Coordinates of N, CA and C and ligand atoms in Angstrom, one line a residue:
M1 N -22.4 -19.0 -8.5 CA -21.2 -19.6 -9.1 C -20.4 -20.4 -8.0
R2 N -19.7 -21.4 -8.5 CA -18.8 -22.1 -7.6 C -17.4 -21.8 -7.9
V3 N -16.6 -21.4 -6.9 CA -15.2 -21.0 -7.1 C -14.3 -21.8 -6.2
T4 N -13.1 -22.1 -6.7 CA -12.1 -22.7 -5.9 C -11.1 -21.6 -5.5
I5 N -11.0 -21.5 -4.2 CA -10.0 -20.5 -3.7 C -8.8 -21.3 -3.1
K6 N -7.7 -21.0 -3.7 CA -6.4 -21.7 -3.3 C -5.7 -20.6 -2.4
I7 N -5.5 -21.0 -1.2 CA -4.8 -20.0 -0.2 C -3.5 -20.6 0.3
K8 N -2.5 -19.8 0.2 CA -1.2 -20.2 0.7 C -1.3 -20.0 2.3
R9 N -1.3 -21.1 3.0 CA -1.4 -21.1 4.4 C -0.1 -21.2 5.1
F10 N 0.0 -20.6 6.3 CA 1.3 -20.8 7.1 C 0.9 -20.5 8.5
N11 N 1.2 -21.6 9.3 CA 1.0 -21.4 10.8 C 2.4 -21.5 11.4
P12 N 3.0 -20.4 11.9 CA 4.4 -20.5 12.4 C 4.6 -21.5 13.6
E13 N 3.5 -21.9 14.2 CA 3.6 -22.8 15.4 C 3.7 -24.3 14.9
K14 N 3.2 -24.5 13.6 CA 3.2 -25.9 13.1 C 4.0 -26.1 11.9
D15 N 4.1 -25.1 11.0 CA 4.6 -25.3 9.7 C 6.0 -24.8 9.5
S16 N 6.8 -25.6 8.8 CA 8.2 -25.1 8.5 C 8.2 -24.2 7.3
E17 N 7.2 -24.3 6.4 CA 7.1 -23.4 5.3 C 5.6 -23.3 4.8
P18 N 5.3 -22.3 4.1 CA 3.9 -22.2 3.6 C 3.5 -23.3 2.7
H19 N 2.2 -23.6 2.6 CA 1.6 -24.6 1.8 C 0.3 -24.2 1.3
W20 N -0.2 -24.8 0.1 CA -1.5 -24.4 -0.5 C -2.6 -25.3 0.1
R21 N -3.7 -24.6 0.4 CA -5.0 -25.3 0.7 C -6.1 -24.9 -0.2
E22 N -7.0 -25.8 -0.6 CA -8.0 -25.4 -1.5 C -9.4 -25.4 -0.8
Y23 N -10.2 -24.5 -1.2 CA -11.6 -24.4 -0.6 C -12.6 -24.2 -1.7
Q24 N -13.7 -24.9 -1.6 CA -14.8 -24.7 -2.6 C -15.8 -23.7 -2.0
V25 N -16.2 -22.7 -2.7 CA -17.2 -21.7 -2.1 C -18.3 -21.5 -3.1
E26 N -19.5 -21.5 -2.7 CA -20.7 -21.1 -3.5 C -20.9 -19.6 -3.2
A27 N -20.9 -18.8 -4.3 CA -21.0 -17.4 -4.1 C -21.7 -16.7 -5.3
E28 N -22.1 -15.5 -5.1 CA -22.7 -14.7 -6.1 C -21.5 -14.1 -7.0
P29 N -21.7 -14.0 -8.3 CA -20.7 -13.4 -9.1 C -20.2 -12.0 -8.6
T30 N -21.2 -11.3 -8.0 CA -20.9 -9.9 -7.6 C -20.3 -9.9 -6.1
D31 N -20.1 -11.0 -5.5 CA -19.5 -11.0 -4.2 C -18.0 -10.6 -4.4
R32 N -17.4 -10.0 -3.4 CA -16.0 -9.7 -3.5 C -15.2 -10.8 -2.9
L33 N -13.9 -10.9 -3.2 CA -13.0 -11.9 -2.7 C -13.1 -11.9 -1.2
L34 N -13.2 -10.8 -0.6 CA -13.2 -10.7 0.9 C -14.5 -11.5 1.4
D35 N -15.6 -11.4 0.7 CA -16.8 -12.2 1.1 C -16.4 -13.7 1.1
A36 N -15.7 -14.1 0.1 CA -15.4 -15.5 0.0 C -14.4 -15.9 1.2
L37 N -13.4 -15.1 1.5 CA -12.5 -15.3 2.6 C -13.3 -15.4 3.9
N38 N -14.2 -14.4 4.1 CA -15.0 -14.4 5.3 C -15.8 -15.7 5.4
Y39 N -16.4 -16.2 4.2 CA -17.2 -17.4 4.2 C -16.3 -18.6 4.7
I40 N -15.1 -18.7 4.2 CA -14.2 -19.8 4.6 C -13.9 -19.7 6.1
K41 N -13.6 -18.5 6.5 CA -13.2 -18.3 8.0 C -14.4 -18.6 8.9
W42 N -15.6 -18.2 8.5 CA -16.7 -18.3 9.4 C -17.4 -19.7 9.3
N43 N -17.2 -20.4 8.1 CA -17.9 -21.7 7.9 C -17.1 -22.9 7.8
I44 N -15.8 -22.7 7.3 CA -15.0 -23.9 7.0 C -13.8 -24.0 8.0
D45 N -13.0 -23.0 8.1 CA -11.8 -23.0 8.9 C -11.6 -21.7 9.6
G46 N -12.0 -21.6 10.9 CA -11.9 -20.4 11.7 C -10.4 -20.0 11.9
T47 N -9.5 -20.8 11.6 CA -8.1 -20.4 11.9 C -7.5 -19.6 10.7
L48 N -8.2 -19.5 9.6 CA -7.7 -18.7 8.5 C -7.5 -17.2 9.0
T49 N -6.3 -16.7 8.7 CA -5.9 -15.4 9.3 C -5.6 -14.4 8.3
Y50 N -6.2 -13.2 8.3 CA -6.0 -12.1 7.4 C -6.5 -10.8 8.1
R51 N -6.1 -9.7 7.5 CA -6.6 -8.4 8.0 C -7.7 -7.9 7.2
R52 N -8.7 -7.3 7.8 CA -9.7 -6.6 7.0 C -10.4 -5.7 8.1
S53 N -11.0 -4.6 7.5 CA -11.7 -3.7 8.4 C -12.9 -3.1 7.7
C54 N -12.6 -2.1 6.9 CA -13.8 -1.3 6.3 C -14.6 -2.1 5.3
A55 N -14.0 -3.0 4.6 CA -14.6 -3.8 3.5 C -15.1 -2.9 2.3
H56 N -14.6 -1.7 2.2 CA -15.0 -0.8 1.1 C -13.8 -0.1 0.5
G57 N -12.6 -0.6 0.6 CA -11.5 0.0 -0.1 C -11.0 1.2 0.5
V58 N -11.2 1.4 1.8 CA -10.8 2.7 2.4 C -9.7 2.5 3.4
C59 N -9.7 1.4 4.2 CA -8.7 1.3 5.3 C -7.4 0.8 4.8
G60 N -7.3 0.1 3.7 CA -6.0 -0.4 3.2 C -5.5 -1.7 3.9
S61 N -6.4 -2.4 4.7 CA -5.8 -3.5 5.5 C -5.8 -4.8 4.8
D62 N -6.6 -5.0 3.7 CA -6.6 -6.3 3.1 C -5.9 -6.4 1.8
A63 N -4.8 -5.8 1.6 CA -4.0 -6.0 0.4 C -3.4 -7.3 0.5
M64 N -3.4 -8.1 -0.6 CA -2.8 -9.4 -0.7 C -2.5 -9.7 -2.1
L65 N -1.8 -10.8 -2.4 CA -1.4 -11.2 -3.7 C -2.6 -12.1 -4.2
I66 N -3.3 -11.6 -5.2 CA -4.5 -12.3 -5.7 C -4.2 -12.6 -7.2
N67 N -4.3 -13.9 -7.5 CA -3.9 -14.3 -8.9 C -2.6 -13.7 -9.3
R68 N -1.7 -13.7 -8.4 CA -0.3 -13.2 -8.6 C -0.1 -11.7 -8.8
R69 N -1.2 -11.0 -8.5 CA -1.1 -9.5 -8.6 C -1.6 -8.9 -7.3
N70 N -0.9 -7.9 -6.8 CA -1.4 -7.2 -5.6 C -2.7 -6.6 -5.8
G71 N -3.6 -6.7 -4.8 CA -4.9 -6.0 -4.8 C -5.6 -6.1 -3.5
L72 N -6.7 -5.4 -3.4 CA -7.5 -5.4 -2.2 C -8.6 -6.4 -2.3
A73 N -8.7 -7.4 -1.4 CA -9.7 -8.4 -1.4 C -11.1 -7.8 -1.4
C74 N -11.3 -6.7 -0.8 CA -12.6 -6.1 -0.7 C -13.1 -5.4 -1.9
K75 N -12.2 -5.2 -2.9 CA -12.5 -4.4 -4.1 C -12.7 -5.3 -5.3
L76 N -12.2 -6.6 -5.3 CA -12.2 -7.4 -6.5 C -13.4 -8.3 -6.5
L77 N -14.2 -8.3 -7.5 CA -15.4 -9.1 -7.7 C -15.0 -10.5 -8.1
L78 N -15.6 -11.5 -7.6 CA -15.3 -12.9 -7.9 C -15.5 -13.2 -9.4
K79 N -16.5 -12.6 -10.0 CA -16.7 -12.8 -11.5 C -15.6 -12.4 -12.3
N80 N -14.7 -11.5 -11.8 CA -13.6 -11.0 -12.6 C -12.3 -11.8 -12.3
L81 N -12.4 -12.8 -11.4 CA -11.1 -13.4 -11.0 C -11.0 -14.9 -11.5
G82 N -12.0 -15.4 -12.2 CA -11.9 -16.7 -12.7 C -12.4 -17.8 -11.8
S83 N -12.5 -19.0 -12.2 CA -13.1 -20.1 -11.4 C -12.1 -20.6 -10.3
T84 N -10.9 -20.4 -10.5 CA -9.9 -20.8 -9.5 C -9.0 -19.5 -9.2
I85 N -9.0 -19.2 -7.9 CA -8.4 -18.0 -7.5 C -7.3 -18.3 -6.5
T86 N -6.1 -17.8 -6.8 CA -5.0 -18.0 -5.8 C -4.8 -16.7 -4.9
V87 N -4.6 -17.0 -3.7 CA -4.5 -15.9 -2.7 C -3.2 -16.2 -1.8
E88 N -2.3 -15.2 -1.8 CA -1.1 -15.3 -1.0 C -0.9 -14.0 -0.2
A89 N -0.1 -14.1 0.8 CA 0.3 -12.8 1.5 C 1.2 -12.0 0.6
L90 N 1.2 -10.7 0.9 CA 2.1 -9.7 0.2 C 3.5 -10.2 0.3
R91 N 4.3 -10.0 -0.8 CA 5.7 -10.4 -0.8 C 6.6 -9.3 -0.3
G92 N 7.7 -9.7 0.4 CA 8.7 -8.7 0.8 C 8.5 -8.2 2.2
L93 N 7.4 -8.5 2.9 CA 7.3 -8.2 4.3 C 7.3 -9.5 5.1
P94 N 7.7 -9.4 6.3 CA 7.8 -10.7 7.1 C 6.4 -11.3 7.3
L95 N 6.4 -12.6 6.9 CA 5.1 -13.4 7.0 C 4.9 -13.8 8.5
L96 N 3.7 -13.4 9.0 CA 3.4 -13.8 10.4 C 2.5 -15.0 10.4
K97 N 1.4 -15.0 9.6 CA 0.5 -16.2 9.6 C -0.4 -16.1 8.4
D98 N -0.6 -17.1 7.6 CA -1.5 -17.1 6.5 C -1.3 -15.9 5.6
L99 N -2.3 -15.0 5.6 CA -2.2 -13.8 4.7 C -1.8 -12.6 5.5
L100 N -1.3 -12.8 6.7 CA -1.0 -11.7 7.6 C 0.6 -11.4 7.5
V101 N 0.9 -10.2 7.2 CA 2.4 -9.8 7.2 C 2.6 -8.7 8.3
D102 N 3.9 -8.7 8.7 CA 4.3 -7.7 9.7 C 4.4 -6.3 9.0
M103 N 3.6 -5.3 9.4 CA 3.6 -4.0 8.7 C 4.5 -3.0 9.4
E104 N 5.2 -3.4 10.5 CA 5.9 -2.5 11.3 C 6.9 -1.7 10.6
G105 N 7.7 -2.4 9.8 CA 8.8 -1.8 9.0 C 8.2 -0.8 8.0
F106 N 7.1 -1.2 7.4 CA 6.4 -0.3 6.4 C 6.0 1.0 7.1
F107 N 5.4 0.9 8.3 CA 4.9 2.1 9.0 C 6.1 2.9 9.6
A108 N 7.2 2.2 9.8 CA 8.4 3.0 10.3 C 8.9 3.9 9.2
K109 N 8.8 3.5 8.0 CA 9.2 4.3 6.8 C 8.2 5.4 6.6
Y110 N 7.0 5.1 6.8 CA 5.9 6.2 6.7 C 6.2 7.3 7.8
R111 N 6.5 6.8 9.0 CA 6.7 7.8 10.1 C 8.0 8.6 9.8
A112 N 9.0 8.0 9.1 CA 10.3 8.7 8.9 C 10.1 9.9 8.0
V113 N 9.1 10.0 7.1 CA 9.0 11.1 6.3 C 8.1 12.2 6.9
K114 N 7.8 12.1 8.2 CA 7.0 13.1 8.9 C 5.7 13.4 8.2
P115 N 4.8 12.5 8.2 CA 3.6 12.7 7.4 C 2.5 13.5 8.1
F116 N 2.9 14.7 8.4 CA 1.9 15.6 9.0 C 2.3 17.1 8.6
L117 N 1.4 18.0 8.7 CA 1.6 19.4 8.4 C 2.5 20.0 9.4
M118 N 3.6 20.7 8.9 CA 4.5 21.4 9.8 C 4.5 22.8 9.4
A119 N 4.2 23.7 10.3 CA 4.2 25.2 10.0 C 4.5 25.9 11.3
D120 N 5.7 26.5 11.3 CA 6.1 27.3 12.5 C 5.9 28.8 12.4
S121 N 5.5 29.3 11.3 CA 5.3 30.7 11.1 C 4.1 31.1 11.9
P122 N 4.0 32.4 12.3 CA 2.9 32.8 13.2 C 1.5 32.4 12.6
E123 N 0.6 31.9 13.5 CA -0.7 31.5 13.0 C -1.5 32.7 12.5
P124 N -2.2 32.5 11.4 CA -3.1 33.6 10.9 C -4.3 33.7 11.8
E125 N -5.0 34.8 11.6 CA -6.2 35.0 12.5 C -7.2 33.8 12.4
K126 N -7.4 33.4 11.2 CA -8.4 32.3 11.0 C -7.8 31.0 10.7
E127 N -7.3 30.9 9.5 CA -6.8 29.6 9.0 C -5.8 29.8 7.9
R128 N -5.0 28.8 7.7 CA -4.0 28.9 6.6 C -4.7 28.6 5.3
L129 N -4.9 29.6 4.5 CA -5.7 29.4 3.3 C -4.9 28.8 2.2
Q130 N -5.6 28.1 1.3 CA -5.0 27.5 0.1 C -6.0 27.6 -1.0
S131 N -5.5 27.9 -2.2 CA -6.4 28.1 -3.4 C -6.7 26.7 -4.0
P132 N -7.7 26.5 -4.7 CA -8.0 25.2 -5.4 C -6.8 24.8 -6.3
E133 N -6.1 25.8 -6.9 CA -5.0 25.4 -7.8 C -3.8 24.8 -6.9
E134 N -3.6 25.4 -5.7 CA -2.6 24.9 -4.9 C -2.9 23.6 -4.3
R135 N -4.2 23.3 -4.1 CA -4.6 22.0 -3.6 C -4.5 20.9 -4.6
E136 N -4.7 21.3 -5.9 CA -4.7 20.4 -7.0 C -3.3 19.8 -7.2
V137 N -2.3 20.5 -6.8 CA -0.9 20.0 -7.0 C -0.6 18.7 -6.3
F138 N -1.2 18.5 -5.2 CA -1.0 17.2 -4.5 C -2.2 16.4 -4.3
D139 N -3.3 16.7 -5.1 CA -4.5 16.0 -4.9 C -4.4 14.5 -5.0
D140 N -3.6 14.0 -6.0 CA -3.5 12.6 -6.3 C -2.9 11.8 -5.1
T141 N -1.9 12.4 -4.5 CA -1.2 11.7 -3.4 C -2.0 11.7 -2.1
T142 N -3.1 12.5 -2.0 CA -3.9 12.5 -0.8 C -4.7 11.2 -0.7
K143 N -4.8 10.5 -1.9 CA -5.7 9.3 -1.9 C -5.1 8.0 -1.3
C144 N -3.8 8.1 -0.9 CA -3.1 6.9 -0.4 C -3.8 6.3 0.8
I145 N -4.0 5.0 0.9 CA -4.6 4.4 2.0 C -3.6 3.5 2.8
L146 N -2.3 3.6 2.4 CA -1.3 2.9 3.2 C -1.5 1.4 3.2
C147 N -1.8 0.8 2.0 CA -2.1 -0.6 1.9 C -0.8 -1.4 1.7
A148 N 0.3 -0.8 1.2 CA 1.6 -1.4 1.0 C 1.6 -2.3 -0.3
A149 N 0.5 -2.2 -1.1 CA 0.6 -2.9 -2.4 C 1.7 -2.4 -3.3
C150 N 2.0 -1.1 -3.2 CA 3.1 -0.6 -4.1 C 4.4 -1.1 -3.6
N151 N 4.8 -0.9 -2.4 CA 6.1 -1.4 -1.9 C 6.3 -2.8 -2.2
T152 N 5.3 -3.7 -2.0 CA 5.5 -5.1 -2.1 C 5.5 -5.6 -3.5
S153 N 5.3 -4.7 -4.5 CA 5.4 -5.1 -5.9 C 6.6 -4.5 -6.5
C154 N 7.4 -3.8 -5.8 CA 8.6 -3.0 -6.3 C 9.9 -3.8 -6.2
P155 N 10.5 -4.2 -7.4 CA 11.7 -4.9 -7.4 C 12.8 -4.2 -6.6
S156 N 12.9 -2.9 -6.6 CA 13.9 -2.2 -5.9 C 13.8 -2.4 -4.4
F157 N 12.5 -2.6 -3.9 CA 12.3 -2.9 -2.5 C 12.6 -4.4 -2.2
W158 N 12.3 -5.2 -3.2 CA 12.6 -6.7 -3.0 C 14.1 -6.8 -2.8
S159 N 14.9 -6.0 -3.6 CA 16.3 -6.2 -3.6 C 17.0 -5.5 -2.4
N160 N 16.3 -4.5 -1.8 CA 16.9 -3.7 -0.8 C 15.7 -3.3 0.2
E161 N 15.6 -4.0 1.2 CA 14.4 -3.8 2.1 C 14.5 -2.4 2.9
D162 N 15.7 -1.8 2.8 CA 15.9 -0.5 3.4 C 15.4 0.6 2.6
Y163 N 15.2 0.4 1.3 CA 14.6 1.4 0.4 C 13.3 2.0 1.0
V164 N 13.2 3.3 1.1 CA 12.1 3.9 1.8 C 10.8 3.5 1.2
G165 N 10.8 3.3 -0.2 CA 9.6 2.7 -0.8 C 8.6 3.7 -1.3
P166 N 7.8 3.3 -2.4 CA 6.9 4.3 -3.0 C 5.8 4.8 -2.1
A167 N 5.4 4.0 -1.1 CA 4.3 4.5 -0.2 C 4.7 5.7 0.6
A168 N 5.9 5.6 1.2 CA 6.4 6.7 2.0 C 6.7 8.0 1.1
I169 N 7.1 7.7 -0.1 CA 7.4 8.9 -1.0 C 6.1 9.6 -1.4
V170 N 5.1 8.7 -1.6 CA 3.7 9.3 -1.9 C 3.2 10.1 -0.7
Q171 N 3.4 9.6 0.5 CA 3.0 10.3 1.7 C 3.8 11.6 1.9
A172 N 5.1 11.6 1.6 CA 5.9 12.8 1.7 C 5.5 13.8 0.6
H173 N 5.2 13.3 -0.6 CA 4.8 14.2 -1.7 C 3.6 15.0 -1.2
R174 N 2.7 14.3 -0.6 CA 1.4 15.0 -0.2 C 1.7 16.3 0.7
F175 N 2.8 16.2 1.5 CA 3.1 17.4 2.3 C 4.1 18.3 1.7
I176 N 5.1 17.7 1.0 CA 6.1 18.6 0.3 C 5.5 19.6 -0.6
F177 N 4.5 19.2 -1.3 CA 3.8 20.1 -2.3 C 2.6 20.8 -1.7
D178 N 2.4 20.7 -0.4 CA 1.3 21.5 0.2 C 1.8 22.9 0.5
S179 N 1.1 23.9 -0.1 CA 1.5 25.3 0.0 C 1.6 25.8 1.4
R180 N 0.9 25.1 2.4 CA 0.8 25.6 3.7 C 2.0 25.0 4.6
D181 N 2.6 24.0 4.0 CA 3.6 23.3 4.8 C 5.0 24.0 4.8
E182 N 5.7 23.9 5.9 CA 7.0 24.6 6.0 C 8.1 23.6 6.4
G183 N 7.7 22.3 6.3 CA 8.7 21.3 6.8 C 9.3 20.4 5.6
H184 N 9.1 20.9 4.4 CA 9.5 20.1 3.3 C 11.0 19.8 3.2
E185 N 11.8 20.8 3.8 CA 13.3 20.5 3.7 C 13.7 19.3 4.6
E186 N 13.0 19.1 5.7 CA 13.2 18.0 6.6 C 12.9 16.7 5.8
R187 N 11.7 16.7 5.1 CA 11.3 15.5 4.4 C 12.2 15.2 3.2
L188 N 12.6 16.3 2.5 CA 13.4 16.1 1.4 C 14.8 15.5 1.8
A189 N 15.3 15.9 3.0 CA 16.5 15.4 3.5 C 16.4 13.9 3.7
V190 N 15.3 13.4 4.2 CA 15.1 12.0 4.4 C 15.1 11.3 3.1
L191 N 14.4 11.8 2.1 CA 14.3 11.2 0.8 C 15.6 11.3 0.0
N192 N 16.5 12.2 0.4 CA 17.7 12.3 -0.3 C 18.8 11.4 0.2
E193 N 18.5 10.6 1.2 CA 19.5 9.7 1.8 C 19.7 8.5 0.9
R194 N 20.7 7.7 1.3 CA 21.1 6.6 0.4 C 20.0 5.7 0.1
D195 N 19.1 5.4 1.0 CA 18.0 4.5 0.7 C 16.7 5.2 0.4
G196 N 16.8 6.5 0.0 CA 15.7 7.3 -0.3 C 15.2 7.2 -1.7
V197 N 14.7 8.3 -2.2 CA 14.0 8.3 -3.5 C 14.8 7.8 -4.7
W198 N 16.2 8.0 -4.6 CA 17.0 7.6 -5.7 C 17.1 6.1 -5.9
R199 N 16.6 5.3 -5.0 CA 16.6 3.9 -5.2 C 15.5 3.5 -6.2
C200 N 14.6 4.4 -6.4 CA 13.6 4.1 -7.4 C 14.2 4.0 -8.8
R201 N 14.0 2.9 -9.5 CA 14.5 2.8 -10.9 C 13.4 2.9 -11.9
T202 N 12.3 3.6 -11.6 CA 11.2 3.8 -12.5 C 10.7 2.6 -13.2
I203 N 10.4 1.6 -12.4 CA 10.0 0.3 -12.9 C 8.4 0.2 -13.1
F204 N 7.7 1.1 -12.5 CA 6.3 1.2 -12.7 C 5.4 0.1 -12.1
N205 N 5.9 -0.9 -11.5 CA 5.1 -2.0 -10.9 C 4.1 -1.3 -9.9
C206 N 4.6 -0.3 -9.2 CA 3.9 0.3 -8.1 C 2.6 0.9 -8.6
V207 N 2.7 1.5 -9.8 CA 1.5 2.2 -10.4 C 0.4 1.2 -10.7
E208 N 0.9 0.0 -11.3 CA 0.0 -1.0 -11.6 C -0.7 -1.6 -10.4
A209 N 0.0 -1.7 -9.3 CA -0.5 -2.3 -8.1 C -1.4 -1.4 -7.3
C210 N -1.3 -0.1 -7.4 CA -2.0 0.8 -6.5 C -3.5 0.7 -6.7
P211 N -4.3 0.3 -5.7 CA -5.8 0.2 -5.8 C -6.4 1.6 -5.9
R212 N -5.7 2.6 -5.6 CA -6.3 4.0 -5.7 C -5.9 4.7 -6.9
D213 N -5.3 4.0 -7.8 CA -4.9 4.5 -9.1 C -4.0 5.8 -9.0
I214 N -3.2 5.8 -8.0 CA -2.3 7.0 -7.8 C -1.2 6.9 -8.8
N215 N -0.8 8.0 -9.5 CA 0.3 8.0 -10.4 C 1.6 8.1 -9.6
I216 N 2.0 7.0 -9.0 CA 3.1 7.0 -8.0 C 4.4 7.4 -8.7
T217 N 4.6 6.9 -9.9 CA 5.9 7.2 -10.6 C 6.0 8.7 -10.9
R218 N 4.9 9.3 -11.2 CA 4.9 10.7 -11.5 C 5.3 11.5 -10.2
A219 N 4.6 11.1 -9.1 CA 4.9 11.7 -7.8 C 6.4 11.5 -7.4
I220 N 6.9 10.3 -7.6 CA 8.4 10.1 -7.3 C 9.2 11.0 -8.2
G221 N 8.9 11.1 -9.5 CA 9.6 12.0 -10.4 C 9.6 13.4 -9.9
E222 N 8.5 13.9 -9.4 CA 8.4 15.3 -9.0 C 9.3 15.5 -7.8
V223 N 9.3 14.5 -6.9 CA 10.2 14.7 -5.7 C 11.7 14.6 -6.2
K224 N 12.0 13.7 -7.1 CA 13.4 13.7 -7.6 C 13.8 15.0 -8.3
R225 N 12.9 15.6 -9.1 CA 13.2 16.8 -9.7 C 13.4 18.0 -8.7
T226 N 12.6 18.0 -7.7 CA 12.7 19.0 -6.6 C 14.1 18.9 -6.0
L227 N 14.5 17.7 -5.7 CA 15.8 17.4 -5.1 C 16.9 17.8 -6.0
A228 N 16.8 17.5 -7.3 CA 17.8 17.8 -8.2 C 18.0 19.3 -8.4
F229 N 16.9 20.0 -8.4 CA 17.0 21.5 -8.6 C 17.6 22.1 -7.4
R230 N 17.3 21.6 -6.2 CA 17.9 22.1 -4.9 C 19.4 22.1 -5.0
R231 N 19.9 21.0 -5.6 CA 21.4 20.8 -5.6 C 22.1 21.8 -6.5
L232 N 21.4 22.4 -7.5 CA 22.1 23.3 -8.4 C 22.6 24.6 -7.8
Ligands
SF4_1 FE1 -1.5 1.6 -1.4 FE2 -1.3 3.2 -3.5 FE3 -0.8 4.1 -1.1 FE4 0.9 2.5 -2.2 S1 0.4 4.5 -2.9 S2 0.2 2.4 -0.1 S3 -0.5 1.1 -3.3 S4 -2.8 3.3 -1.8
F3S2 FE1 9.6 0.6 -7.6 FE2 7.7 2.0 -8.5 FE3 10.1 3.0 -8.6 S1 8.0 -0.2 -8.8 S2 11.4 1.2 -8.8 S3 8.9 2.5 -6.8 S4 8.5 3.3 -10.1
FES3 FE1 -10.5 -1.9 4.2 FE2 -10.3 -3.6 2.2 S1 -11.0 -4.0 4.2 S2 -9.6 -1.6 2.2

């Protein structure tokens, strides 16, 4: 099949603002959009800039705006994207070049919720055990690959870039509800701040954008409920 890929390009050294460029690509219907971007970079214009690594939906590095919806370029098949495909950088994060955005602010929020197991109680002889039922409570939020598709589709984040955002809440949820963790008060305190979890207005864009099908809004609701009951 022949597809037209329209990419919003931006070179900070030459351009005052982003502009569209079109590329014609011969491809198999079962090729992924990432294959087409690689073809363009390797055969037509080597200056095209974007992140990618695993090419299998695991590393989270190639989230972008595809046909005006956030998605991973390595997971979307060309046959499902139409004969003309538009590709832009994620919205709401500083644009560095072409499809590349600055993720530092995103990862600063991730670090703020202390995304690691904290346990100060004396170590057991072997390991900190957990039942399958206890593991199930946070199973969904372990699937996050930190792609930022959720944050950058969230109107609350667009209107307030200090909002901690759904990705960090998902990461906090993974540890707050882990039966082995003893640091949830610290995480909940961060999420209870002015720009924490209460900035979420339950708009659901994040759920639609998540390539891992995480029920983000449910996770956010569980964190809100936990905070609300603590205050009683
Ligand atoms: Fe990406 Fe989903 Fe994690 Fe958000 S919750 S960063 S959309 S994987
Ligand atoms: Fe934003 Fe998702 Fe809440 S889109 S407002 S984080 S439900
Ligand atoms: Fe790793 Fe797409 S390249 S998720």
